Tab-separated table of C-alpha atoms in Angstrom:
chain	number	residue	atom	x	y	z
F	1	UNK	CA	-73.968	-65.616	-153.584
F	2	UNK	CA	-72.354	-65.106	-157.308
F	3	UNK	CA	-68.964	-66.040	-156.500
F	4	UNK	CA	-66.843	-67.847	-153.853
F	5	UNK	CA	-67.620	-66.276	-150.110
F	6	UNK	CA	-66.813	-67.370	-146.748
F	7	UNK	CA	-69.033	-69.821	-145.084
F	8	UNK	CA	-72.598	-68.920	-144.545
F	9	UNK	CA	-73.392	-66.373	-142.904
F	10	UNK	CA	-69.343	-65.052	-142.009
F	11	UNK	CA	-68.126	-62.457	-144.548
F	12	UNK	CA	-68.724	-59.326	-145.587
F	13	UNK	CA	-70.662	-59.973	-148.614
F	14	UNK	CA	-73.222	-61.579	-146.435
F	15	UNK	CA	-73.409	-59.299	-144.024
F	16	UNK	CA	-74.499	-56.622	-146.811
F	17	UNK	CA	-76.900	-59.587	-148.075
F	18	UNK	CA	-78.805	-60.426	-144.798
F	19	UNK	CA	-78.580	-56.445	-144.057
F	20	UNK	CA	-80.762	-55.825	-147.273
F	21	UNK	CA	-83.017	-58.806	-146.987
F	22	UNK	CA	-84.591	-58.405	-143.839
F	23	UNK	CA	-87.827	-57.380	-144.713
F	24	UNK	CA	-88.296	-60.977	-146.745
F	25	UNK	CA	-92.104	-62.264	-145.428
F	26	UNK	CA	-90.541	-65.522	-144.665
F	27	UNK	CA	-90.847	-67.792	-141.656
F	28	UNK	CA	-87.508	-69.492	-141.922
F	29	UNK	CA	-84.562	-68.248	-144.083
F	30	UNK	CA	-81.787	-70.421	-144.938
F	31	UNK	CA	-78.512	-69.390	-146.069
F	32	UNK	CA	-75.757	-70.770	-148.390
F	33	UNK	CA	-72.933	-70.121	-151.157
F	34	UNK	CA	-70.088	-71.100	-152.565
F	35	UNK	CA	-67.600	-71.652	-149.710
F	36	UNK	CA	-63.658	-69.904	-150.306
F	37	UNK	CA	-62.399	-72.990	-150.821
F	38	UNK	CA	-63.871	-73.425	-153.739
F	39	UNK	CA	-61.746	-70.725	-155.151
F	40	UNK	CA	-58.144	-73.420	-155.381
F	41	UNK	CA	-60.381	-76.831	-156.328
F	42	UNK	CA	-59.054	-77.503	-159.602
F	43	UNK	CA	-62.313	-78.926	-160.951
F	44	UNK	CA	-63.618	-75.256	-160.543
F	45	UNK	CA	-60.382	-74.202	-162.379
F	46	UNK	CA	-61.228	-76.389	-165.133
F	47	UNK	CA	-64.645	-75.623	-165.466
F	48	UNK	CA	-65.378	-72.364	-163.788
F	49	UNK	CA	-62.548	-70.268	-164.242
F	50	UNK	CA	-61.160	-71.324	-167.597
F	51	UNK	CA	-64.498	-70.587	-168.984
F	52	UNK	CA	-65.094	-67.370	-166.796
F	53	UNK	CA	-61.506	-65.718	-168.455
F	54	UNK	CA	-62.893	-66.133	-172.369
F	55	UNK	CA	-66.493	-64.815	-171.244
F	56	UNK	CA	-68.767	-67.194	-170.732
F	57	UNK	CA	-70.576	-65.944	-167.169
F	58	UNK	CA	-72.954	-68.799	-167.603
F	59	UNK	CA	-71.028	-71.769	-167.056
F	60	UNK	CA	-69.122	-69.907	-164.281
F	61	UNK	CA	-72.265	-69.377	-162.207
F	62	UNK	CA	-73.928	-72.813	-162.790
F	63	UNK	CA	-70.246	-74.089	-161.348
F	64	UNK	CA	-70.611	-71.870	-158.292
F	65	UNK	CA	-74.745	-73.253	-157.593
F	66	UNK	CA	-73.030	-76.665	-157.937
F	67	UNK	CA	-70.634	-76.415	-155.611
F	68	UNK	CA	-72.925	-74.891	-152.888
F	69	UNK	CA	-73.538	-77.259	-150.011
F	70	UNK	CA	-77.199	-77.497	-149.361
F	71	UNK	CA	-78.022	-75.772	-145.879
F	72	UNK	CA	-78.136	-77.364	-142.747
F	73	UNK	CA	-81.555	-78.583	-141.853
F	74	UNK	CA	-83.299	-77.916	-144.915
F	75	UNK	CA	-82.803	-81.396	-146.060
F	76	UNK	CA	-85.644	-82.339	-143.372
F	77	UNK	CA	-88.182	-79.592	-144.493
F	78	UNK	CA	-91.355	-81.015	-146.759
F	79	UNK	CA	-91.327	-79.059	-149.719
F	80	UNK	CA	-94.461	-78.200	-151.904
F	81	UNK	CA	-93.062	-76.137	-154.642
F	82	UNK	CA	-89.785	-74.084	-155.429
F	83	UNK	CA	-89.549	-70.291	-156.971
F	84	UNK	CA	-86.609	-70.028	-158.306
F	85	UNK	CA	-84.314	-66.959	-158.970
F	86	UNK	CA	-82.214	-67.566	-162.058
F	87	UNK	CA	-81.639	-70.261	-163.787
F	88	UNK	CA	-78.024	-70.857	-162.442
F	89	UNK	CA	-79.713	-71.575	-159.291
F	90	UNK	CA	-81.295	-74.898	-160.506
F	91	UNK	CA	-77.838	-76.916	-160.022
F	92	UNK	CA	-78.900	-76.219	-156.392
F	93	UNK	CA	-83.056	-76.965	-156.919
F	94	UNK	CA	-81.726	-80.310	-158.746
F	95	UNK	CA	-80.037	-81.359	-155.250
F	96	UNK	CA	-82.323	-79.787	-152.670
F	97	UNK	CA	-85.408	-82.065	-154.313
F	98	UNK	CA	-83.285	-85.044	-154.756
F	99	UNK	CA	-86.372	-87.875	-155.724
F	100	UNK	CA	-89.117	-85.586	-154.086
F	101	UNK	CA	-91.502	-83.873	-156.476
F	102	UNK	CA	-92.398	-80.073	-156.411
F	103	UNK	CA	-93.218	-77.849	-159.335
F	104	UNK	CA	-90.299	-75.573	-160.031
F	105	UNK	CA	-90.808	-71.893	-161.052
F	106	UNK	CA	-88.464	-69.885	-162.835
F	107	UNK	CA	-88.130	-66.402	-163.128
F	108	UNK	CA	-85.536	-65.922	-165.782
F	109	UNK	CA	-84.866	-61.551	-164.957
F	110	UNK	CA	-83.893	-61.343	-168.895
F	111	UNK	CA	-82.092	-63.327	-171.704
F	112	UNK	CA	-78.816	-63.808	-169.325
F	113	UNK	CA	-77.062	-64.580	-172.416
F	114	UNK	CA	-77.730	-61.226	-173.657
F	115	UNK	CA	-76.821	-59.260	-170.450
F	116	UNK	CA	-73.439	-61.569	-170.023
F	117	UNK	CA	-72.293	-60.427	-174.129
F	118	UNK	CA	-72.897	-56.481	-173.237
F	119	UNK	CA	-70.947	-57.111	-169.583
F	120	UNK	CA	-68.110	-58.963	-171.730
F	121	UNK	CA	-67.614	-55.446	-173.345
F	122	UNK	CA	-66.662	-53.897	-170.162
F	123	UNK	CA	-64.468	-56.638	-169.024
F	124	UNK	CA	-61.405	-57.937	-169.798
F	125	UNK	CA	-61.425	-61.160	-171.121
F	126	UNK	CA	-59.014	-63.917	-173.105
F	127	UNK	CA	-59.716	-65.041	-176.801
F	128	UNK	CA	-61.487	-66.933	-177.867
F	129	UNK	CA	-64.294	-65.192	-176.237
F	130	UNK	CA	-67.258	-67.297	-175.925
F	131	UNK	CA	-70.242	-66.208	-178.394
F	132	UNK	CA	-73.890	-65.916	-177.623
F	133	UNK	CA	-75.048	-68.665	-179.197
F	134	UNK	CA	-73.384	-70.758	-176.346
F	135	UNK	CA	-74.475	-68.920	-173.431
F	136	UNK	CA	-77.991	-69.129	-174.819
F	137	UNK	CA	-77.802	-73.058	-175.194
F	138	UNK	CA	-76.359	-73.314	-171.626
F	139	UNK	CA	-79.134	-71.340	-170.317
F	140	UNK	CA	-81.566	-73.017	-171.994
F	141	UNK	CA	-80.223	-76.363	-171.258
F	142	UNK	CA	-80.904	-75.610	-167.140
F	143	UNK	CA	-84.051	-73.907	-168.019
F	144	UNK	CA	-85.793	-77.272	-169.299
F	145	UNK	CA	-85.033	-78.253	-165.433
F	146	UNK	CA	-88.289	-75.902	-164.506
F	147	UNK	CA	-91.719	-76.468	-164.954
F	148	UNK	CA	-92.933	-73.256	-165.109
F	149	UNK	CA	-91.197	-70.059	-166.166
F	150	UNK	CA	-91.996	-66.271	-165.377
F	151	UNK	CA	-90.094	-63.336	-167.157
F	152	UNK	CA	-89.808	-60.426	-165.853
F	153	UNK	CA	-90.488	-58.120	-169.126
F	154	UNK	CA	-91.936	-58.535	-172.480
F	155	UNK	CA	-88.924	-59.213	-174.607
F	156	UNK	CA	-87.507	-62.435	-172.442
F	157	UNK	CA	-91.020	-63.519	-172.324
F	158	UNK	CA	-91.247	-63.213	-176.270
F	159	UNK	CA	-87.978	-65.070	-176.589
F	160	UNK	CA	-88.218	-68.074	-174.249
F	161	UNK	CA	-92.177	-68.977	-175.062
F	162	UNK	CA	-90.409	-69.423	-178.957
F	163	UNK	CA	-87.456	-71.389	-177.561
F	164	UNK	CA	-89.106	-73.079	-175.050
F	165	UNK	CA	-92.677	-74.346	-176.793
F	166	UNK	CA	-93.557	-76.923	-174.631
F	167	UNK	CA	-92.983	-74.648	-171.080
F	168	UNK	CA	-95.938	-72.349	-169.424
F	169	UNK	CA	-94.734	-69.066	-169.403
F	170	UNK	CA	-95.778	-65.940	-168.504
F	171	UNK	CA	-95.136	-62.095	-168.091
F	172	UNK	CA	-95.084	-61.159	-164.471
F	173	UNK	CA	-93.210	-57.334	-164.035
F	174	UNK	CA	-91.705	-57.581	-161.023
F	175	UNK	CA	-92.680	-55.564	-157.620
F	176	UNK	CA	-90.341	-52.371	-157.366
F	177	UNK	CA	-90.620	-50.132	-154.711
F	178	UNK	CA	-91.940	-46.742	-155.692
F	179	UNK	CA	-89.969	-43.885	-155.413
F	180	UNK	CA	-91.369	-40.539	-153.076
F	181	UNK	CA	-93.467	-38.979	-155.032
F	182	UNK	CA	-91.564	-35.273	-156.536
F	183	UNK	CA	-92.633	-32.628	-154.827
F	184	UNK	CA	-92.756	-30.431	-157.579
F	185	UNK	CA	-88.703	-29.337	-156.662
F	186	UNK	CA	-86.669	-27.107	-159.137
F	187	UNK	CA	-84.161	-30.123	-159.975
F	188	UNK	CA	-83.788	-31.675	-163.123
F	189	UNK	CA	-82.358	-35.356	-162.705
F	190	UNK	CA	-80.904	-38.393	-163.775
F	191	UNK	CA	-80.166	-41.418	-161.378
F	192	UNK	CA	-77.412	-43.919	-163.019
F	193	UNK	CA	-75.480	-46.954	-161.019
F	194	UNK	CA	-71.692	-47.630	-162.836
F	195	UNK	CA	-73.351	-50.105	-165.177
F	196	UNK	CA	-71.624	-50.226	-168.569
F	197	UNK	CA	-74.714	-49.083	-170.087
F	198	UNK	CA	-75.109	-45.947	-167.682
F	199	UNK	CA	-72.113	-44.668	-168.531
F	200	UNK	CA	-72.662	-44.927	-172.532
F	201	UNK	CA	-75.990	-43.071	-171.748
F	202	UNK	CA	-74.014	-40.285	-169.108
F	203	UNK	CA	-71.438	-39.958	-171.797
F	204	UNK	CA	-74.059	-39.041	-174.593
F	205	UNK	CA	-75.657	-36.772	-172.326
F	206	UNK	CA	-72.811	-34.576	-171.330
F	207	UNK	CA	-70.969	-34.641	-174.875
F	208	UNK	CA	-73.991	-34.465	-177.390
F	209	UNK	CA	-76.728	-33.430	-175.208
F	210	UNK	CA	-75.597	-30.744	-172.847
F	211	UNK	CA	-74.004	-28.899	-175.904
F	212	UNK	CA	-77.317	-27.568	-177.197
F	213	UNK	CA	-78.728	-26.977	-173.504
F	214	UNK	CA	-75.617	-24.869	-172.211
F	215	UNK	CA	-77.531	-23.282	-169.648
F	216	UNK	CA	-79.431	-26.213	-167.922
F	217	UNK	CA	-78.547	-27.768	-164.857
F	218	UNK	CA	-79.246	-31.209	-163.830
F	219	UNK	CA	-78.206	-33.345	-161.180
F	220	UNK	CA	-75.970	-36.883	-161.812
F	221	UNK	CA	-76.906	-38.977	-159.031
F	222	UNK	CA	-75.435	-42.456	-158.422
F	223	UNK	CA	-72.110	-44.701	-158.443
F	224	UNK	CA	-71.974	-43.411	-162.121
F	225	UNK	CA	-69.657	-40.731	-161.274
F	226	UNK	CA	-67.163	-43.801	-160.191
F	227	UNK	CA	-67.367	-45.596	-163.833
F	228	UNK	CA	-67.509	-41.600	-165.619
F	229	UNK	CA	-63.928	-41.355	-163.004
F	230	UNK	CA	-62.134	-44.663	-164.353
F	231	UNK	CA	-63.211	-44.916	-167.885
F	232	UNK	CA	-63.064	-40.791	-168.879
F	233	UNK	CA	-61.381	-39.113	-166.031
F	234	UNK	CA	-61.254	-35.931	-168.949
F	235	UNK	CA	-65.372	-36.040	-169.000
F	236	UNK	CA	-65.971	-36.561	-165.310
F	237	UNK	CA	-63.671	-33.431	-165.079
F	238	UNK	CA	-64.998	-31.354	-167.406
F	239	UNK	CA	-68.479	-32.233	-165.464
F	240	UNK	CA	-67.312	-32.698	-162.166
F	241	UNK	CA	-70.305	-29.854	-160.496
F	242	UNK	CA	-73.343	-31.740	-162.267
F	243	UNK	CA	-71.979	-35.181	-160.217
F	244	UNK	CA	-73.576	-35.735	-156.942
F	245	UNK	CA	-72.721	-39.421	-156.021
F	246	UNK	CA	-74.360	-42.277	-154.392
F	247	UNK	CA	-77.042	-41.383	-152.119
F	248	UNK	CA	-78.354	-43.409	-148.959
F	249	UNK	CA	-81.501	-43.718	-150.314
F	250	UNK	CA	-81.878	-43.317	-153.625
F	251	UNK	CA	-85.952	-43.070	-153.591
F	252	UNK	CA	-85.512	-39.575	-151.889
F	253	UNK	CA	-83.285	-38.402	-154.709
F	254	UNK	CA	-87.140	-38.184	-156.524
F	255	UNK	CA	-88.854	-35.602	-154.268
F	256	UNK	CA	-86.950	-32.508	-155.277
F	257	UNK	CA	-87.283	-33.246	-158.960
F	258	UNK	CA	-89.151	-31.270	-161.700
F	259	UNK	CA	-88.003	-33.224	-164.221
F	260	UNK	CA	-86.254	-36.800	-164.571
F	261	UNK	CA	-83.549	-37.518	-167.452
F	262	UNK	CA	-83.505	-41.442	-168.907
F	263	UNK	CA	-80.928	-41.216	-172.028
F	264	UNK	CA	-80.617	-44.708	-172.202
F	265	UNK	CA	-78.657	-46.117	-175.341
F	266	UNK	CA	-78.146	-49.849	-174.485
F	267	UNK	CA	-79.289	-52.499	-172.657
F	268	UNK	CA	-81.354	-55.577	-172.286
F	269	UNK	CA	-84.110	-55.983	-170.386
F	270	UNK	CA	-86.876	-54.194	-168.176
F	271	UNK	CA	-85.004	-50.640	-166.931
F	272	UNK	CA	-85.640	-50.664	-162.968
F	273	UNK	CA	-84.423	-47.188	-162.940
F	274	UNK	CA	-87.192	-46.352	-165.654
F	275	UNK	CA	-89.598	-48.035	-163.534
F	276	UNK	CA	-88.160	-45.789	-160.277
F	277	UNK	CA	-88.722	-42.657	-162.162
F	278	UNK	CA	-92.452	-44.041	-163.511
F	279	UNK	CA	-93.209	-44.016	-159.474
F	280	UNK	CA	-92.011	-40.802	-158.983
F	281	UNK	CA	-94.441	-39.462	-160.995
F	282	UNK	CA	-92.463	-36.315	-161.829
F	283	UNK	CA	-92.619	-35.057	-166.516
F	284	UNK	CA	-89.793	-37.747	-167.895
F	285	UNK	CA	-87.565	-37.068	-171.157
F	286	UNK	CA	-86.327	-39.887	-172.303
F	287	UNK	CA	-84.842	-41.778	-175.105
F	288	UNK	CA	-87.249	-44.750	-176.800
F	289	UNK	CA	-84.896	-47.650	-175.380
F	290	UNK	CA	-85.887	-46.432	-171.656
F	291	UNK	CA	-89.057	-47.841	-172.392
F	292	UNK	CA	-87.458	-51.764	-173.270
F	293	UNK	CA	-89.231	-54.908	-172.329
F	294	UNK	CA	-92.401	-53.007	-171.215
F	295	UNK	CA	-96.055	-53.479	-172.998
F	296	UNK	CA	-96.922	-49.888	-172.419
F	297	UNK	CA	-96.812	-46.965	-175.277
F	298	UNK	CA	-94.711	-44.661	-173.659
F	299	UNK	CA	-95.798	-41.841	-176.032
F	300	UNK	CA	-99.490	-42.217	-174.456
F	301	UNK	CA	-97.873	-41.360	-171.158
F	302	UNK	CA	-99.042	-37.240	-171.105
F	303	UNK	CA	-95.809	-36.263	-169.280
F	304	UNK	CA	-93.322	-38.185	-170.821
F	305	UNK	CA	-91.439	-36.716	-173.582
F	306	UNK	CA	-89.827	-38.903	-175.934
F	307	UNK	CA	-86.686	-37.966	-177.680
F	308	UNK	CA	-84.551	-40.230	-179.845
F	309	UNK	CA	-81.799	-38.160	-181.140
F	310	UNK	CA	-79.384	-35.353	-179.150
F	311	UNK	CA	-81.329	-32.053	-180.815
F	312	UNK	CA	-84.913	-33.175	-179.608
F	313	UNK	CA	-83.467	-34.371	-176.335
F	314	UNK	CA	-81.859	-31.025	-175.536
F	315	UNK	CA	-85.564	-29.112	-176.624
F	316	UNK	CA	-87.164	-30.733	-174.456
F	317	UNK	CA	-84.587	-29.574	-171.636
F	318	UNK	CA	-85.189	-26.393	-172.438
F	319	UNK	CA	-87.928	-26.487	-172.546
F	320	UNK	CA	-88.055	-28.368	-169.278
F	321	UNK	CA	-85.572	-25.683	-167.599
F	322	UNK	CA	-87.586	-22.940	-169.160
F	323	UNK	CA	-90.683	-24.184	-166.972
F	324	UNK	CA	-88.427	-24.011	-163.905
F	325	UNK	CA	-87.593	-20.524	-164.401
F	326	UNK	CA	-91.181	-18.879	-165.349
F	327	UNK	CA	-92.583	-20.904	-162.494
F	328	UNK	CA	-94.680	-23.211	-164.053
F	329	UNK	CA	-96.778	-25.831	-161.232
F	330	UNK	CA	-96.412	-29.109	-162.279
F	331	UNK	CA	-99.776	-31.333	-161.664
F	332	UNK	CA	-100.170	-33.765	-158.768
F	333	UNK	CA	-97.642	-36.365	-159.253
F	334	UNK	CA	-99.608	-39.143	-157.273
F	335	UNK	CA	-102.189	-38.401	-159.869
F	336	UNK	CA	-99.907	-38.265	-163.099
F	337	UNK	CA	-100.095	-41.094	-165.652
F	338	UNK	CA	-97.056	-42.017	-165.073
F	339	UNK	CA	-97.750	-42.855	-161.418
F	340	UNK	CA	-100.954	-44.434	-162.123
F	341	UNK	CA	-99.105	-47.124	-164.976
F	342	UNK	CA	-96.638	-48.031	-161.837
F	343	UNK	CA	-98.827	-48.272	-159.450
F	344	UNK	CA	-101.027	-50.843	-161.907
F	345	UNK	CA	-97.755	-52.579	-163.518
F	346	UNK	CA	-95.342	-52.524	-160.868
F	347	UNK	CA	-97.159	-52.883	-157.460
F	348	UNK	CA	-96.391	-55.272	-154.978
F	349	UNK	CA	-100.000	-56.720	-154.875
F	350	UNK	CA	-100.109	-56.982	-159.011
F	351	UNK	CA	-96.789	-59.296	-158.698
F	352	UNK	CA	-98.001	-61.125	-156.028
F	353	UNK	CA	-101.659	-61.939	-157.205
F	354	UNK	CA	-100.184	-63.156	-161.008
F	355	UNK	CA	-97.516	-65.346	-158.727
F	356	UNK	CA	-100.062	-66.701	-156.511
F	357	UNK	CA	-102.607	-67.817	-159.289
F	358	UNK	CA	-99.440	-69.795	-160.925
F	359	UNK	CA	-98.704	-71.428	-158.142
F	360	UNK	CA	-101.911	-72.613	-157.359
F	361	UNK	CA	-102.425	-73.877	-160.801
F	362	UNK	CA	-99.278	-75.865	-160.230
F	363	UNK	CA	-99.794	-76.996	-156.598
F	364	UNK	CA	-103.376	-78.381	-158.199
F	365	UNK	CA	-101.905	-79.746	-161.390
């Protein structure tokens, strides 16, 4: 857990985790966190919170990994090799191997130090704020704790193999389950959590797209209608028919759809909810930075439409809409291009054959 719970497994926040989790392939699962009283120790004061209130993410979350007491019974288990999630977790790796030896492999899920600086925008935080240059170091400092690291898209993978020379590393994009394929539905839509970066790319849509594609409807599906609430209660107003909320399952939110919106501004990273609407197989529009951290020419993808600017956005909603309207079958999505790159990039077997043949390598080695 990212921040001080009540005892393993008591507590809300775990019952949400262990409700999500249960279809882990594991034999034995052991759980652990940062206990509550954690919260009053002045050491975590000192070097948790203090640095937490001027920005700096990283140093909070390696406190909270430090501070987690190792589970009972694990301390007995015979352990081969570790796969680690995060480099904040490796305070916790460090103490679970003690003087045993296992290769340890990282997955790094981005340049943290990057994602932490655009969070800081949205939060509200004391000067001096803490500058990227920092975060970086302290997340490079716990990387060199790993033997072997995997990243997650192609940017972090560029970055880290130049900062980290003497480190394996490889690009592994991670398993994502695939949306239900659209149906061919008369909906055109775009799926957003209350992400900082969400709402930029909602904003854009409504004020600079929408404009110059009066008559089109779409559907706003997610928690982004929360963040559109509190930080532009005028906008969310102005829009408040297009908003349709969080849904139970947001893979269903696909079937219906003709056409799926990605105006994505900023961000850093592989786009999960790029990858989502890749599986649904349904035509895409979407703006060049949907396509981040992924080794695929988007414009080769036959029905994706790639729009960098509000005018050719908009065209290609009408254009989009106009296809509604007259009618217009859209091809087999299970056989669409878009599909097909998902199902080769982004399947579960894909991540787990490249993960397998890396740890074998270092099991032998």
């Amino acid at each position: 857990m990212d921040a001080p719970t009540a005892d393993a497994p008591r507590g809300e926040r775990w019952r949400r985790y262990i409700a999500e989790s249960g279809d882990l392939p594991v034999d034995k699962q052991y759980l652990s966190g940062p206990p509550a009283y954690s919260w009053t120790s002045f050491s975590l004061l000192k070097d948790g919170w203090w640095p937490l209130i001027h920005g700096d993410q990283a140093s909070w979350l390696v406190e909270l990994c430090k501070r987690t007491p190792l589970p009972n019974g694990v301390g007995g288990e015979s352990i081969d090799l570790v796969h680690a999630n995060h480099f904040f977790t490796l305070p916790l790796v460090r103490r679970l191997l003690r003087s045993r030896r296992a290769p340890v492999i990282l997955e790094t899920h981005d340049v943290q130090a990057s994602q932490f600086m655009l969070r800081n925008r949205d939060g509200f935080f004391l000067p001096p704020l803490v500058r990227f240059r920092d975060l970086l170091a302290i997340e490079l400092e716990w990387m060199e704790e790993a033997d072997y690291c995997v990243h997650l898209n192609r940017d972090e993978h560029e970055t880290f193999a130049r900062l980290l020379p003497r480190k394996g590393h490889a690009l592994i994009y991670p398993a994502i389950p695939a949306a239900r394929p659209s149906r061919g539905g008369d909906r055109i839509l775009t799926v957003a959590s209350g992400h900082f970066p969400n709402f930029l790319g909602i904003k854009w849509l409504l004020e600079e797209v929408l404009p110059l594609a009066p008559r089109v409807p779409i559907d706003i599906v997610g928690d982004v209608d929360v963040a559109v609430q509190t930080r532009d209660r005028s906008l969310f107003n102005a829009h408040r028919e297009l908003f349709r909320g969080r849904v139970p399952q947001i893979e269903s939110a696909y079937e219906r759809a003709a056409c799926v919106l990605l105006p994505t501004l900023e961000g850093y990273g592989l786009s999960i909810r790029t990858a989502e609407a890749l599986s649904s197989g349904a035509p895409i529009i979407a703006t060049p930075l949907a396509f981040r951290g992924m080794d695929v020419g988007a414009q080769m993808l036959r029905n994706v439409t790639l729009a960098a600017d509000a005018p050719s956005f908009a065209a290609a909603l009408r254009a989009a809409h106009a296809r509604i309207e007259d009618g217009v079958d859209i091809p087999d999505s299970s056989a669409s291009d878009t599909r097909r790159f998902f199902d080769t990039v982004f399947g579960f077997d894909a991540y787990v054959d490249a993960l397998s043949e890396i740890s074998a390598k270092m099991l032998t080695a």
